[in-house]
Protein backbone atom coordinates (compact mmCIF):
# COMPACT_ATOMS: atom_id res chain seq x y z
CA UNK A 1 0.00 0.00 0.00
CA UNK A 2 1.36 3.40 -0.94
CA UNK A 3 -0.16 5.37 1.94
CA UNK A 4 2.78 6.23 4.15
CA UNK A 5 1.32 8.13 7.11
CA UNK A 6 -0.33 5.71 9.50
CA UNK A 7 -3.58 6.76 11.10
CA UNK A 8 -4.71 5.32 14.42
CA UNK A 9 -7.22 3.14 12.62
CA UNK A 10 -4.46 1.56 10.60
CA UNK A 11 -3.53 -0.29 13.77
CA UNK A 12 -6.42 -2.64 13.14
CA UNK A 13 -4.82 -3.67 9.85
CA UNK A 14 -3.86 -7.32 10.03
CA UNK A 15 -2.40 -9.67 7.55
CA UNK A 16 -3.65 -13.22 7.68
CA UNK A 17 -0.68 -15.51 8.24
CA UNK A 18 0.15 -18.03 5.54
CA UNK A 19 -0.81 -20.72 8.03
CA UNK A 20 -4.26 -19.25 8.55
CA UNK A 21 -4.65 -18.92 4.81
CA UNK A 22 -3.72 -22.57 4.44
CA UNK A 23 -6.16 -23.65 7.14
CA UNK A 24 -8.92 -21.59 5.61
CA UNK A 25 -8.29 -23.23 2.24
CA UNK A 26 -8.33 -26.63 3.88
CA UNK A 27 -11.70 -25.82 5.40
CA UNK A 28 -13.10 -24.91 1.98
CA UNK A 29 -11.54 -27.98 0.41
CA UNK A 30 -13.11 -30.29 3.00
CA UNK A 31 -16.49 -28.79 2.24
CA UNK A 32 -16.35 -29.23 -1.51
CA UNK A 33 -14.62 -32.51 -2.27
CA UNK A 34 -11.63 -33.38 -4.37
CA UNK A 35 -12.58 -31.74 -7.70
CA UNK A 36 -13.37 -28.44 -6.04
CA UNK A 37 -10.22 -28.77 -3.95
CA UNK A 38 -8.06 -28.82 -7.04
CA UNK A 39 -9.81 -25.71 -8.26
CA UNK A 40 -9.48 -23.87 -4.97
CA UNK A 41 -5.76 -24.41 -4.58
CA UNK A 42 -5.09 -23.70 -8.23
CA UNK A 43 -3.49 -20.31 -8.82
CA UNK A 44 -6.05 -19.94 -11.61
CA UNK A 45 -8.93 -19.77 -9.18
CA UNK A 46 -11.95 -19.13 -11.36
CA UNK A 47 -14.78 -16.79 -10.59
CA UNK A 48 -17.36 -19.57 -10.73
CA UNK A 49 -15.35 -21.63 -8.27
CA UNK A 50 -14.89 -18.58 -6.10
CA UNK A 51 -18.60 -18.07 -5.75
CA UNK A 52 -19.15 -21.79 -5.15
CA UNK A 53 -17.02 -21.37 -2.01
CA UNK A 54 -18.81 -20.25 1.13
CA UNK A 55 -16.61 -17.20 1.61
CA UNK A 56 -13.79 -15.42 -0.11
CA UNK A 57 -10.28 -15.92 1.17
CA UNK A 58 -9.25 -12.42 2.16
CA UNK A 59 -5.52 -11.87 2.59
CA UNK A 60 -5.66 -8.49 4.33
CA UNK A 61 -8.24 -6.47 6.23
CA UNK A 62 -8.01 -2.72 6.71
CA UNK A 63 -10.40 -0.45 8.53
CA UNK A 64 -10.59 2.98 6.87
CA UNK A 65 -13.51 4.21 8.97
CA UNK A 66 -12.00 4.49 12.45
CA UNK A 67 -14.38 3.58 15.24
CA UNK A 68 -17.48 4.27 13.16
CA UNK A 69 -19.94 1.41 13.28
CA UNK A 70 -20.42 -0.83 10.27
CA UNK A 71 -23.85 -0.79 8.67
CA UNK A 72 -25.62 -4.13 8.66
CA UNK A 73 -25.72 -6.42 5.63
CA UNK A 74 -29.45 -5.72 5.52
CA UNK A 75 -28.99 -1.92 5.43
CA UNK A 76 -26.38 -2.17 2.70
CA UNK A 77 -28.37 -4.55 0.51
CA UNK A 78 -31.89 -3.12 0.83
CA UNK A 79 -31.30 0.65 0.61
CA UNK A 80 -29.70 1.15 -2.78
CA UNK A 81 -29.32 3.38 -5.78
CA UNK A 82 -29.22 1.33 -8.96
CA UNK A 83 -31.53 3.13 -11.37
CA UNK A 84 -31.36 0.35 -13.97
CA UNK A 85 -33.58 -1.55 -11.50
CA UNK A 86 -35.84 1.34 -10.48
CA UNK A 87 -35.50 4.71 -8.80
CA UNK A 88 -36.74 3.96 -5.29
CA UNK A 89 -34.28 2.74 -2.68
CA UNK A 90 -36.07 -0.60 -2.27
CA UNK A 91 -36.35 -1.34 -6.03
CA UNK A 92 -32.85 -2.80 -6.63
CA UNK A 93 -33.18 -5.42 -3.87
CA UNK A 94 -36.54 -6.44 -5.32
CA UNK A 95 -35.64 -6.36 -9.03
CA UNK A 96 -31.92 -7.01 -9.51
CA UNK A 97 -32.20 -10.83 -9.38
CA UNK A 98 -32.76 -10.71 -13.16
CA UNK A 99 -29.19 -9.57 -13.79
CA UNK A 100 -27.12 -12.45 -15.19
CA UNK A 101 -23.62 -12.17 -13.73
CA UNK A 102 -22.01 -15.36 -15.03
CA UNK A 103 -20.15 -15.58 -17.28
CA UNK A 104 -18.95 -11.96 -17.16
CA UNK A 105 -16.35 -10.20 -19.24
CA UNK A 106 -15.13 -6.64 -19.50
CA UNK A 107 -14.10 -4.90 -22.71
CA UNK A 108 -10.90 -2.90 -22.30
CA UNK A 109 -10.12 -0.35 -25.01
CA UNK A 110 -8.38 2.90 -25.87
CA UNK A 111 -4.94 4.20 -24.91
CA UNK A 112 -3.27 1.02 -23.67
CA UNK A 113 -0.80 -1.50 -25.06
CA UNK A 114 -3.12 -4.41 -24.32
CA UNK A 115 -6.80 -4.19 -25.11
CA UNK A 116 -9.67 -6.59 -25.76
CA UNK A 117 -12.30 -8.54 -23.92
CA UNK A 118 -11.22 -10.15 -20.67
CA UNK A 119 -13.07 -12.63 -18.47
CA UNK A 120 -13.72 -11.52 -14.89
CA UNK A 121 -11.55 -14.29 -13.45
CA UNK A 122 -8.61 -13.02 -15.52
CA UNK A 123 -9.28 -9.38 -14.68
CA UNK A 124 -9.36 -9.87 -10.90
CA UNK A 125 -6.74 -11.80 -8.94
CA UNK A 126 -9.03 -13.78 -6.63
CA UNK A 127 -5.99 -14.89 -4.63
CA UNK A 128 -5.22 -11.28 -3.67
CA UNK A 129 -8.56 -10.12 -2.32
CA UNK A 130 -8.56 -7.54 0.46
CA UNK A 131 -11.33 -6.37 2.74
CA UNK A 132 -11.60 -2.62 3.23
CA UNK A 133 -14.03 -0.87 5.53
CA UNK A 134 -14.87 2.44 3.83
CA UNK A 135 -17.28 5.28 4.49
CA UNK A 136 -19.75 5.68 1.61
CA UNK A 137 -21.37 9.13 1.16
CA UNK A 138 -24.18 9.56 -1.34
CA UNK A 139 -24.71 12.96 -2.98
CA UNK A 140 -28.27 12.77 -1.59
CA UNK A 141 -26.74 13.18 1.93
CA UNK A 142 -27.17 9.68 3.36
CA UNK A 143 -24.11 7.64 4.27
CA UNK A 144 -23.08 4.18 5.44
CA UNK A 145 -19.96 2.25 6.44
CA UNK A 146 -19.37 -0.83 4.29
CA UNK A 147 -16.91 -3.77 4.37
CA UNK A 148 -16.02 -4.21 0.70
CA UNK A 149 -13.91 -7.04 -0.73
CA UNK A 150 -11.83 -6.42 -3.82
CA UNK A 151 -8.48 -5.42 -5.25
CA UNK A 152 -6.91 -2.00 -5.86
CA UNK A 153 -8.18 -0.52 -9.12
CA UNK A 154 -4.54 0.26 -10.02
CA UNK A 155 -3.72 -3.48 -9.97
CA UNK A 156 -6.48 -4.07 -12.52
CA UNK A 157 -5.59 -1.14 -14.78
CA UNK A 158 -1.85 -1.84 -14.83
CA UNK A 159 -2.46 -5.22 -16.47
CA UNK A 160 -3.20 -3.32 -19.71
CA UNK A 161 -0.10 -1.07 -19.78
CA UNK A 162 -1.89 2.24 -20.35
CA UNK A 163 0.13 4.61 -22.58
CA UNK A 164 1.09 8.20 -21.74
CA UNK A 165 -2.02 9.31 -23.67
CA UNK A 166 -4.24 7.65 -21.07
CA UNK A 167 -5.16 10.76 -19.09
CA UNK A 168 -8.58 9.48 -18.01
CA UNK A 169 -10.46 6.22 -17.54
CA UNK A 170 -14.10 5.80 -18.55
CA UNK A 171 -16.29 3.01 -17.16
CA UNK A 172 -19.59 1.72 -18.44
CA UNK A 173 -22.33 -0.43 -16.87
CA UNK A 174 -24.15 -3.20 -18.70
CA UNK A 175 -27.36 -1.94 -20.34
CA UNK A 176 -29.69 -4.78 -21.28
CA UNK A 177 -33.42 -3.96 -21.19
CA UNK A 178 -34.22 -7.69 -20.91
CA UNK A 179 -32.35 -7.88 -17.60
CA UNK A 180 -32.86 -4.33 -16.35
CA UNK A 181 -36.46 -3.11 -16.10
CA UNK A 182 -35.38 0.42 -15.15
CA UNK A 183 -34.02 1.04 -18.65
CA UNK A 184 -37.61 1.65 -19.77
CA UNK A 185 -37.42 4.94 -17.89
CA UNK A 186 -35.50 7.80 -19.51
CA UNK A 187 -34.34 9.13 -16.14
CA UNK A 188 -30.74 8.77 -17.38
CA UNK A 189 -29.23 8.20 -20.80
CA UNK A 190 -28.18 4.52 -20.68
CA UNK A 191 -25.71 2.93 -20.37
CA UNK A 192 -24.64 4.42 -17.02
CA UNK A 193 -21.11 5.77 -17.41
CA UNK A 194 -18.53 7.33 -15.11
CA UNK A 195 -14.93 8.48 -15.30
CA UNK A 196 -11.82 9.29 -13.29
CA UNK A 197 -8.60 11.13 -14.00
CA UNK A 198 -5.84 8.53 -14.38
CA UNK A 199 -4.07 9.58 -11.16
CA UNK A 200 -7.35 9.28 -9.24
CA UNK A 201 -7.89 5.85 -10.76
CA UNK A 202 -4.35 4.75 -9.83
CA UNK A 203 -4.66 6.11 -6.28
CA UNK A 204 -4.32 3.29 -3.73
CA UNK A 205 -7.75 4.02 -2.21
CA UNK A 206 -9.60 3.42 -5.51
CA UNK A 207 -10.98 -0.08 -5.17
CA UNK A 208 -12.45 -2.61 -7.62
CA UNK A 209 -15.05 -4.51 -5.64
CA UNK A 210 -16.33 -8.06 -6.07
CA UNK A 211 -17.55 -8.78 -2.54
CA UNK A 212 -19.36 -7.47 0.50
CA UNK A 213 -19.17 -8.81 4.06
CA UNK A 214 -16.83 -11.58 2.87
CA UNK A 215 -19.22 -12.91 0.22
CA UNK A 216 -19.72 -12.21 -3.49
CA UNK A 217 -21.35 -8.82 -3.95
CA UNK A 218 -25.14 -8.99 -4.36
CA UNK A 219 -26.66 -7.84 -7.64
CA UNK A 220 -28.27 -4.74 -6.13
CA UNK A 221 -24.83 -3.52 -5.01
CA UNK A 222 -23.29 -3.93 -8.47
CA UNK A 223 -22.44 -7.58 -9.09
CA UNK A 224 -20.21 -8.99 -10.26
CA UNK A 225 -17.76 -6.07 -10.31
CA UNK A 226 -18.13 -2.41 -9.32
CA UNK A 227 -15.96 0.54 -8.52
CA UNK A 228 -15.67 2.16 -5.08
CA UNK A 229 -14.00 5.59 -4.81
CA UNK A 230 -14.50 6.46 -1.14
CA UNK A 231 -13.61 10.18 -1.20
CA UNK A 232 -16.18 10.94 -3.93
CA UNK A 233 -19.96 11.02 -3.90
CA UNK A 234 -21.41 7.56 -4.36
CA UNK A 235 -22.59 8.07 -7.94
CA UNK A 236 -18.95 7.95 -9.11
CA UNK A 237 -18.83 4.33 -7.85
CA UNK A 238 -20.27 2.71 -10.96
CA UNK A 239 -21.83 -0.76 -10.75
CA UNK A 240 -21.75 -3.91 -12.91
CA UNK A 241 -18.92 -2.73 -15.16
CA UNK A 242 -18.65 -4.13 -18.71
CA UNK A 243 -16.32 -1.58 -20.27
CA UNK A 244 -13.12 0.20 -19.27
CA UNK A 245 -11.67 2.73 -21.72
CA UNK A 246 -8.39 4.61 -21.37
CA UNK A 247 -8.71 7.98 -23.06
CA UNK A 248 -7.03 11.33 -23.58
CA UNK A 249 -10.17 13.42 -23.10
CA UNK A 250 -12.20 13.90 -19.93
CA UNK A 251 -15.23 11.59 -19.98
CA UNK A 252 -18.71 12.88 -19.21
CA UNK A 253 -20.51 10.65 -16.73
CA UNK A 254 -24.25 9.97 -16.81
CA UNK A 255 -25.08 12.37 -13.99
CA UNK A 256 -22.92 15.17 -15.37
CA UNK A 257 -24.52 14.66 -18.75
CA UNK A 258 -27.95 14.74 -17.13
CA UNK A 259 -27.29 18.01 -15.27
CA UNK A 260 -23.79 19.48 -15.27
CA UNK A 261 -24.84 22.36 -13.00
CA UNK A 262 -25.63 19.87 -10.24
CA UNK A 263 -23.12 17.06 -10.82
CA UNK A 264 -19.51 17.82 -11.68
CA UNK A 265 -16.78 15.57 -13.03
CA UNK A 266 -14.83 15.53 -9.75
CA UNK A 267 -17.69 15.17 -7.26
CA UNK A 268 -15.31 14.97 -4.34
CA UNK A 269 -17.20 14.93 -1.05
CA UNK A 270 -16.98 18.58 0.04
CA UNK A 271 -19.08 20.10 2.84
CA UNK A 272 -18.21 23.60 1.55
CA UNK A 273 -19.71 23.13 -1.91
CA UNK A 274 -23.47 22.82 -1.76
CA UNK A 275 -25.53 20.99 -4.30
CA UNK A 276 -27.64 23.74 -5.99
CA UNK A 277 -30.74 22.28 -4.30
CA UNK A 278 -29.43 21.28 -0.87
CA UNK A 279 -26.56 21.69 1.58
CA UNK A 280 -23.76 19.11 1.72
CA UNK A 281 -22.61 20.15 5.22
CA UNK A 282 -24.31 17.31 7.05
CA UNK A 283 -25.32 13.75 6.35
CA UNK A 284 -27.65 11.10 7.73
CA UNK A 285 -25.80 7.91 8.57
CA UNK A 286 -28.29 5.13 7.89
CA UNK A 287 -29.33 3.74 11.28
CA UNK A 288 -28.60 6.95 13.21
CA UNK A 289 -31.10 9.56 14.34
CA UNK A 290 -29.01 12.74 14.53
CA UNK A 291 -27.22 14.03 11.46
CA UNK A 292 -23.44 14.12 11.53
CA UNK A 293 -20.99 16.56 9.96
CA UNK A 294 -19.78 15.66 6.50
CA UNK A 295 -16.00 15.43 6.34
CA UNK A 296 -13.89 16.96 3.56
CA UNK A 297 -13.04 14.22 1.05
CA UNK A 298 -15.27 12.00 3.22
CA UNK A 299 -12.46 11.86 5.79
CA UNK A 300 -9.77 10.75 3.31
CA UNK A 301 -8.13 14.19 2.84
CA UNK A 302 -4.80 13.13 4.26
CA UNK A 303 -4.52 10.53 1.51
CA UNK A 304 -6.09 12.31 -1.47
CA UNK A 305 -5.93 16.12 -1.03
CA UNK A 306 -2.60 16.29 -2.88
CA UNK A 307 -4.34 15.05 -6.05
CA UNK A 308 -6.04 18.46 -6.21
CA UNK A 309 -3.21 20.83 -5.21
CA UNK A 310 -3.67 24.21 -6.87
CA UNK A 311 -7.18 23.45 -8.11
CA UNK A 312 -10.18 25.61 -7.24
CA UNK A 313 -12.54 23.01 -5.77
CA UNK A 314 -15.50 25.42 -5.91
CA UNK A 315 -15.14 25.52 -9.70
CA UNK A 316 -13.95 21.91 -10.10
CA UNK A 317 -16.78 20.45 -8.04
N1 LIG B 1 -24.17 2.50 -10.92
C1 LIG B 1 -25.13 2.26 -11.83
N2 LIG B 1 -24.84 1.53 -12.90
N3 LIG B 1 -26.39 2.74 -11.69
C2 LIG B 1 -26.74 3.53 -10.63
O1 LIG B 1 -27.90 3.97 -10.55
N4 LIG B 1 -26.00 4.61 -8.56
C3 LIG B 1 -24.85 5.28 -7.95
C4 LIG B 1 -23.70 4.29 -7.70
N5 LIG B 1 -23.48 3.46 -8.87
C5 LIG B 1 -25.75 3.82 -9.65
C6 LIG B 1 -24.46 3.25 -9.82
C7 LIG B 1 -25.19 5.94 -6.69
S1 LIG B 1 -26.11 7.39 -6.82
C8 LIG B 1 -24.79 5.49 -5.48
S2 LIG B 1 -25.05 6.40 -4.06
C9 LIG B 1 -24.14 4.19 -5.34
O2 LIG B 1 -24.02 3.48 -6.57
C10 LIG B 1 -24.94 3.32 -4.39
O3 LIG B 1 -24.26 2.14 -4.12
P1 LIG B 1 -24.92 1.06 -3.12
O4 LIG B 1 -26.30 0.79 -3.62
O5 LIG B 1 -24.03 -0.13 -3.15
O6 LIG B 1 -24.96 1.74 -1.77
CSV table of C-alpha atoms in Angstrom, one decimal, residues 28-303:
chain,number,residue,atom,x,y,z
A,28,UNK,CA,-13.1,-24.9,2.0
A,29,UNK,CA,-11.5,-28.0,0.4
A,30,UNK,CA,-13.1,-30.3,3.0
A,31,UNK,CA,-16.5,-28.8,2.2
A,32,UNK,CA,-16.4,-29.2,-1.5
A,33,UNK,CA,-14.6,-32.5,-2.3
A,34,UNK,CA,-11.6,-33.4,-4.4
A,35,UNK,CA,-12.6,-31.7,-7.7
A,36,UNK,CA,-13.4,-28.4,-6.0
A,37,UNK,CA,-10.2,-28.8,-3.9
A,38,UNK,CA,-8.1,-28.8,-7.0
A,39,UNK,CA,-9.8,-25.7,-8.3
A,40,UNK,CA,-9.5,-23.9,-5.0
A,41,UNK,CA,-5.8,-24.4,-4.6
A,42,UNK,CA,-5.1,-23.7,-8.2
A,43,UNK,CA,-3.5,-20.3,-8.8
A,44,UNK,CA,-6.1,-19.9,-11.6
A,45,UNK,CA,-8.9,-19.8,-9.2
A,46,UNK,CA,-11.9,-19.1,-11.4
A,47,UNK,CA,-14.8,-16.8,-10.6
A,48,UNK,CA,-17.4,-19.6,-10.7
A,49,UNK,CA,-15.4,-21.6,-8.3
A,50,UNK,CA,-14.9,-18.6,-6.1
A,51,UNK,CA,-18.6,-18.1,-5.7
A,52,UNK,CA,-19.2,-21.8,-5.1
A,53,UNK,CA,-17.0,-21.4,-2.0
A,54,UNK,CA,-18.8,-20.3,1.1
A,55,UNK,CA,-16.6,-17.2,1.6
A,56,UNK,CA,-13.8,-15.4,-0.1
A,57,UNK,CA,-10.3,-15.9,1.2
A,58,UNK,CA,-9.2,-12.4,2.2
A,59,UNK,CA,-5.5,-11.9,2.6
A,60,UNK,CA,-5.7,-8.5,4.3
A,61,UNK,CA,-8.2,-6.5,6.2
A,62,UNK,CA,-8.0,-2.7,6.7
A,63,UNK,CA,-10.4,-0.5,8.5
A,64,UNK,CA,-10.6,3.0,6.9
A,65,UNK,CA,-13.5,4.2,9.0
A,66,UNK,CA,-12.0,4.5,12.5
A,67,UNK,CA,-14.4,3.6,15.2
A,68,UNK,CA,-17.5,4.3,13.2
A,69,UNK,CA,-19.9,1.4,13.3
A,70,UNK,CA,-20.4,-0.8,10.3
A,71,UNK,CA,-23.8,-0.8,8.7
A,72,UNK,CA,-25.6,-4.1,8.7
A,73,UNK,CA,-25.7,-6.4,5.6
A,74,UNK,CA,-29.4,-5.7,5.5
A,75,UNK,CA,-29.0,-1.9,5.4
A,76,UNK,CA,-26.4,-2.2,2.7
A,77,UNK,CA,-28.4,-4.5,0.5
A,78,UNK,CA,-31.9,-3.1,0.8
A,79,UNK,CA,-31.3,0.6,0.6
A,80,UNK,CA,-29.7,1.1,-2.8
A,81,UNK,CA,-29.3,3.4,-5.8
A,82,UNK,CA,-29.2,1.3,-9.0
A,83,UNK,CA,-31.5,3.1,-11.4
A,84,UNK,CA,-31.4,0.4,-14.0
A,85,UNK,CA,-33.6,-1.5,-11.5
A,86,UNK,CA,-35.8,1.3,-10.5
A,87,UNK,CA,-35.5,4.7,-8.8
A,88,UNK,CA,-36.7,4.0,-5.3
A,89,UNK,CA,-34.3,2.7,-2.7
A,90,UNK,CA,-36.1,-0.6,-2.3
A,91,UNK,CA,-36.4,-1.3,-6.0
A,92,UNK,CA,-32.8,-2.8,-6.6
A,93,UNK,CA,-33.2,-5.4,-3.9
A,94,UNK,CA,-36.5,-6.4,-5.3
A,95,UNK,CA,-35.6,-6.4,-9.0
A,96,UNK,CA,-31.9,-7.0,-9.5
A,97,UNK,CA,-32.2,-10.8,-9.4
A,98,UNK,CA,-32.8,-10.7,-13.2
A,99,UNK,CA,-29.2,-9.6,-13.8
A,100,UNK,CA,-27.1,-12.5,-15.2
A,101,UNK,CA,-23.6,-12.2,-13.7
A,102,UNK,CA,-22.0,-15.4,-15.0
A,103,UNK,CA,-20.2,-15.6,-17.3
A,104,UNK,CA,-19.0,-12.0,-17.2
A,105,UNK,CA,-16.3,-10.2,-19.2
A,106,UNK,CA,-15.1,-6.6,-19.5
A,107,UNK,CA,-14.1,-4.9,-22.7
A,108,UNK,CA,-10.9,-2.9,-22.3
A,109,UNK,CA,-10.1,-0.3,-25.0
A,110,UNK,CA,-8.4,2.9,-25.9
A,111,UNK,CA,-4.9,4.2,-24.9
A,112,UNK,CA,-3.3,1.0,-23.7
A,113,UNK,CA,-0.8,-1.5,-25.1
A,114,UNK,CA,-3.1,-4.4,-24.3
A,115,UNK,CA,-6.8,-4.2,-25.1
A,116,UNK,CA,-9.7,-6.6,-25.8
A,117,UNK,CA,-12.3,-8.5,-23.9
A,118,UNK,CA,-11.2,-10.1,-20.7
A,119,UNK,CA,-13.1,-12.6,-18.5
A,120,UNK,CA,-13.7,-11.5,-14.9
A,121,UNK,CA,-11.5,-14.3,-13.4
A,122,UNK,CA,-8.6,-13.0,-15.5
A,123,UNK,CA,-9.3,-9.4,-14.7
A,124,UNK,CA,-9.4,-9.9,-10.9
A,125,UNK,CA,-6.7,-11.8,-8.9
A,126,UNK,CA,-9.0,-13.8,-6.6
A,127,UNK,CA,-6.0,-14.9,-4.6
A,128,UNK,CA,-5.2,-11.3,-3.7
A,129,UNK,CA,-8.6,-10.1,-2.3
A,130,UNK,CA,-8.6,-7.5,0.5
A,131,UNK,CA,-11.3,-6.4,2.7
A,132,UNK,CA,-11.6,-2.6,3.2
A,133,UNK,CA,-14.0,-0.9,5.5
A,134,UNK,CA,-14.9,2.4,3.8
A,135,UNK,CA,-17.3,5.3,4.5
A,136,UNK,CA,-19.8,5.7,1.6
A,137,UNK,CA,-21.4,9.1,1.2
A,138,UNK,CA,-24.2,9.6,-1.3
A,139,UNK,CA,-24.7,13.0,-3.0
A,140,UNK,CA,-28.3,12.8,-1.6
A,141,UNK,CA,-26.7,13.2,1.9
A,142,UNK,CA,-27.2,9.7,3.4
A,143,UNK,CA,-24.1,7.6,4.3
A,144,UNK,CA,-23.1,4.2,5.4
A,145,UNK,CA,-20.0,2.3,6.4
A,146,UNK,CA,-19.4,-0.8,4.3
A,147,UNK,CA,-16.9,-3.8,4.4
A,148,UNK,CA,-16.0,-4.2,0.7
A,149,UNK,CA,-13.9,-7.0,-0.7
A,150,UNK,CA,-11.8,-6.4,-3.8
A,151,UNK,CA,-8.5,-5.4,-5.3
A,152,UNK,CA,-6.9,-2.0,-5.9
A,153,UNK,CA,-8.2,-0.5,-9.1
A,154,UNK,CA,-4.5,0.3,-10.0
A,155,UNK,CA,-3.7,-3.5,-10.0
A,156,UNK,CA,-6.5,-4.1,-12.5
A,157,UNK,CA,-5.6,-1.1,-14.8
A,158,UNK,CA,-1.8,-1.8,-14.8
A,159,UNK,CA,-2.5,-5.2,-16.5
A,160,UNK,CA,-3.2,-3.3,-19.7
A,161,UNK,CA,-0.1,-1.1,-19.8
A,162,UNK,CA,-1.9,2.2,-20.3
A,163,UNK,CA,0.1,4.6,-22.6
A,164,UNK,CA,1.1,8.2,-21.7
A,165,UNK,CA,-2.0,9.3,-23.7
A,166,UNK,CA,-4.2,7.6,-21.1
A,167,UNK,CA,-5.2,10.8,-19.1
A,168,UNK,CA,-8.6,9.5,-18.0
A,169,UNK,CA,-10.5,6.2,-17.5
A,170,UNK,CA,-14.1,5.8,-18.5
A,171,UNK,CA,-16.3,3.0,-17.2
A,172,UNK,CA,-19.6,1.7,-18.4
A,173,UNK,CA,-22.3,-0.4,-16.9
A,174,UNK,CA,-24.2,-3.2,-18.7
A,175,UNK,CA,-27.4,-1.9,-20.3
A,176,UNK,CA,-29.7,-4.8,-21.3
A,177,UNK,CA,-33.4,-4.0,-21.2
A,178,UNK,CA,-34.2,-7.7,-20.9
A,179,UNK,CA,-32.4,-7.9,-17.6
A,180,UNK,CA,-32.9,-4.3,-16.4
A,181,UNK,CA,-36.5,-3.1,-16.1
A,182,UNK,CA,-35.4,0.4,-15.1
A,183,UNK,CA,-34.0,1.0,-18.6
A,184,UNK,CA,-37.6,1.6,-19.8
A,185,UNK,CA,-37.4,4.9,-17.9
A,186,UNK,CA,-35.5,7.8,-19.5
A,187,UNK,CA,-34.3,9.1,-16.1
A,188,UNK,CA,-30.7,8.8,-17.4
A,189,UNK,CA,-29.2,8.2,-20.8
A,190,UNK,CA,-28.2,4.5,-20.7
A,191,UNK,CA,-25.7,2.9,-20.4
A,192,UNK,CA,-24.6,4.4,-17.0
A,193,UNK,CA,-21.1,5.8,-17.4
A,194,UNK,CA,-18.5,7.3,-15.1
A,195,UNK,CA,-14.9,8.5,-15.3
A,196,UNK,CA,-11.8,9.3,-13.3
A,197,UNK,CA,-8.6,11.1,-14.0
A,198,UNK,CA,-5.8,8.5,-14.4
A,199,UNK,CA,-4.1,9.6,-11.2
A,200,UNK,CA,-7.3,9.3,-9.2
A,201,UNK,CA,-7.9,5.9,-10.8
A,202,UNK,CA,-4.4,4.8,-9.8
A,203,UNK,CA,-4.7,6.1,-6.3
A,204,UNK,CA,-4.3,3.3,-3.7
A,205,UNK,CA,-7.8,4.0,-2.2
A,206,UNK,CA,-9.6,3.4,-5.5
A,207,UNK,CA,-11.0,-0.1,-5.2
A,208,UNK,CA,-12.4,-2.6,-7.6
A,209,UNK,CA,-15.0,-4.5,-5.6
A,210,UNK,CA,-16.3,-8.1,-6.1
A,211,UNK,CA,-17.5,-8.8,-2.5
A,212,UNK,CA,-19.4,-7.5,0.5
A,213,UNK,CA,-19.2,-8.8,4.1
A,214,UNK,CA,-16.8,-11.6,2.9
A,215,UNK,CA,-19.2,-12.9,0.2
A,216,UNK,CA,-19.7,-12.2,-3.5
A,217,UNK,CA,-21.3,-8.8,-3.9
A,218,UNK,CA,-25.1,-9.0,-4.4
A,219,UNK,CA,-26.7,-7.8,-7.6
A,220,UNK,CA,-28.3,-4.7,-6.1
A,221,UNK,CA,-24.8,-3.5,-5.0
A,222,UNK,CA,-23.3,-3.9,-8.5
A,223,UNK,CA,-22.4,-7.6,-9.1
A,224,UNK,CA,-20.2,-9.0,-10.3
A,225,UNK,CA,-17.8,-6.1,-10.3
A,226,UNK,CA,-18.1,-2.4,-9.3
A,227,UNK,CA,-16.0,0.5,-8.5
A,228,UNK,CA,-15.7,2.2,-5.1
A,229,UNK,CA,-14.0,5.6,-4.8
A,230,UNK,CA,-14.5,6.5,-1.1
A,231,UNK,CA,-13.6,10.2,-1.2
A,232,UNK,CA,-16.2,10.9,-3.9
A,233,UNK,CA,-20.0,11.0,-3.9
A,234,UNK,CA,-21.4,7.6,-4.4
A,235,UNK,CA,-22.6,8.1,-7.9
A,236,UNK,CA,-19.0,7.9,-9.1
A,237,UNK,CA,-18.8,4.3,-7.8
A,238,UNK,CA,-20.3,2.7,-11.0
A,239,UNK,CA,-21.8,-0.8,-10.7
A,240,UNK,CA,-21.8,-3.9,-12.9
A,241,UNK,CA,-18.9,-2.7,-15.2
A,242,UNK,CA,-18.7,-4.1,-18.7
A,243,UNK,CA,-16.3,-1.6,-20.3
A,244,UNK,CA,-13.1,0.2,-19.3
A,245,UNK,CA,-11.7,2.7,-21.7
A,246,UNK,CA,-8.4,4.6,-21.4
A,247,UNK,CA,-8.7,8.0,-23.1
A,248,UNK,CA,-7.0,11.3,-23.6
A,249,UNK,CA,-10.2,13.4,-23.1
A,250,UNK,CA,-12.2,13.9,-19.9
A,251,UNK,CA,-15.2,11.6,-20.0
A,252,UNK,CA,-18.7,12.9,-19.2
A,253,UNK,CA,-20.5,10.7,-16.7
A,254,UNK,CA,-24.2,10.0,-16.8
A,255,UNK,CA,-25.1,12.4,-14.0
A,256,UNK,CA,-22.9,15.2,-15.4
A,257,UNK,CA,-24.5,14.7,-18.7
A,258,UNK,CA,-28.0,14.7,-17.1
A,259,UNK,CA,-27.3,18.0,-15.3
A,260,UNK,CA,-23.8,19.5,-15.3
A,261,UNK,CA,-24.8,22.4,-13.0
A,262,UNK,CA,-25.6,19.9,-10.2
A,263,UNK,CA,-23.1,17.1,-10.8
A,264,UNK,CA,-19.5,17.8,-11.7
A,265,UNK,CA,-16.8,15.6,-13.0
A,266,UNK,CA,-14.8,15.5,-9.8
A,267,UNK,CA,-17.7,15.2,-7.3
A,268,UNK,CA,-15.3,15.0,-4.3
A,269,UNK,CA,-17.2,14.9,-1.0
A,270,UNK,CA,-17.0,18.6,0.0
A,271,UNK,CA,-19.1,20.1,2.8
A,272,UNK,CA,-18.2,23.6,1.6
A,273,UNK,CA,-19.7,23.1,-1.9
A,274,UNK,CA,-23.5,22.8,-1.8
A,275,UNK,CA,-25.5,21.0,-4.3
A,276,UNK,CA,-27.6,23.7,-6.0
A,277,UNK,CA,-30.7,22.3,-4.3
A,278,UNK,CA,-29.4,21.3,-0.9
A,279,UNK,CA,-26.6,21.7,1.6
A,280,UNK,CA,-23.8,19.1,1.7
A,281,UNK,CA,-22.6,20.1,5.2
A,282,UNK,CA,-24.3,17.3,7.1
A,283,UNK,CA,-25.3,13.7,6.4
A,284,UNK,CA,-27.7,11.1,7.7
A,285,UNK,CA,-25.8,7.9,8.6
A,286,UNK,CA,-28.3,5.1,7.9
A,287,UNK,CA,-29.3,3.7,11.3
A,288,UNK,CA,-28.6,6.9,13.2
A,289,UNK,CA,-31.1,9.6,14.3
A,290,UNK,CA,-29.0,12.7,14.5
A,291,UNK,CA,-27.2,14.0,11.5
A,292,UNK,CA,-23.4,14.1,11.5
A,293,UNK,CA,-21.0,16.6,10.0
A,294,UNK,CA,-19.8,15.7,6.5
A,295,UNK,CA,-16.0,15.4,6.3
A,296,UNK,CA,-13.9,17.0,3.6
A,297,UNK,CA,-13.0,14.2,1.0
A,298,UNK,CA,-15.3,12.0,3.2
A,299,UNK,CA,-12.5,11.9,5.8
A,300,UNK,CA,-9.8,10.7,3.3
A,301,UNK,CA,-8.1,14.2,2.8
A,302,UNK,CA,-4.8,13.1,4.3
A,303,UNK,CA,-4.5,10.5,1.5
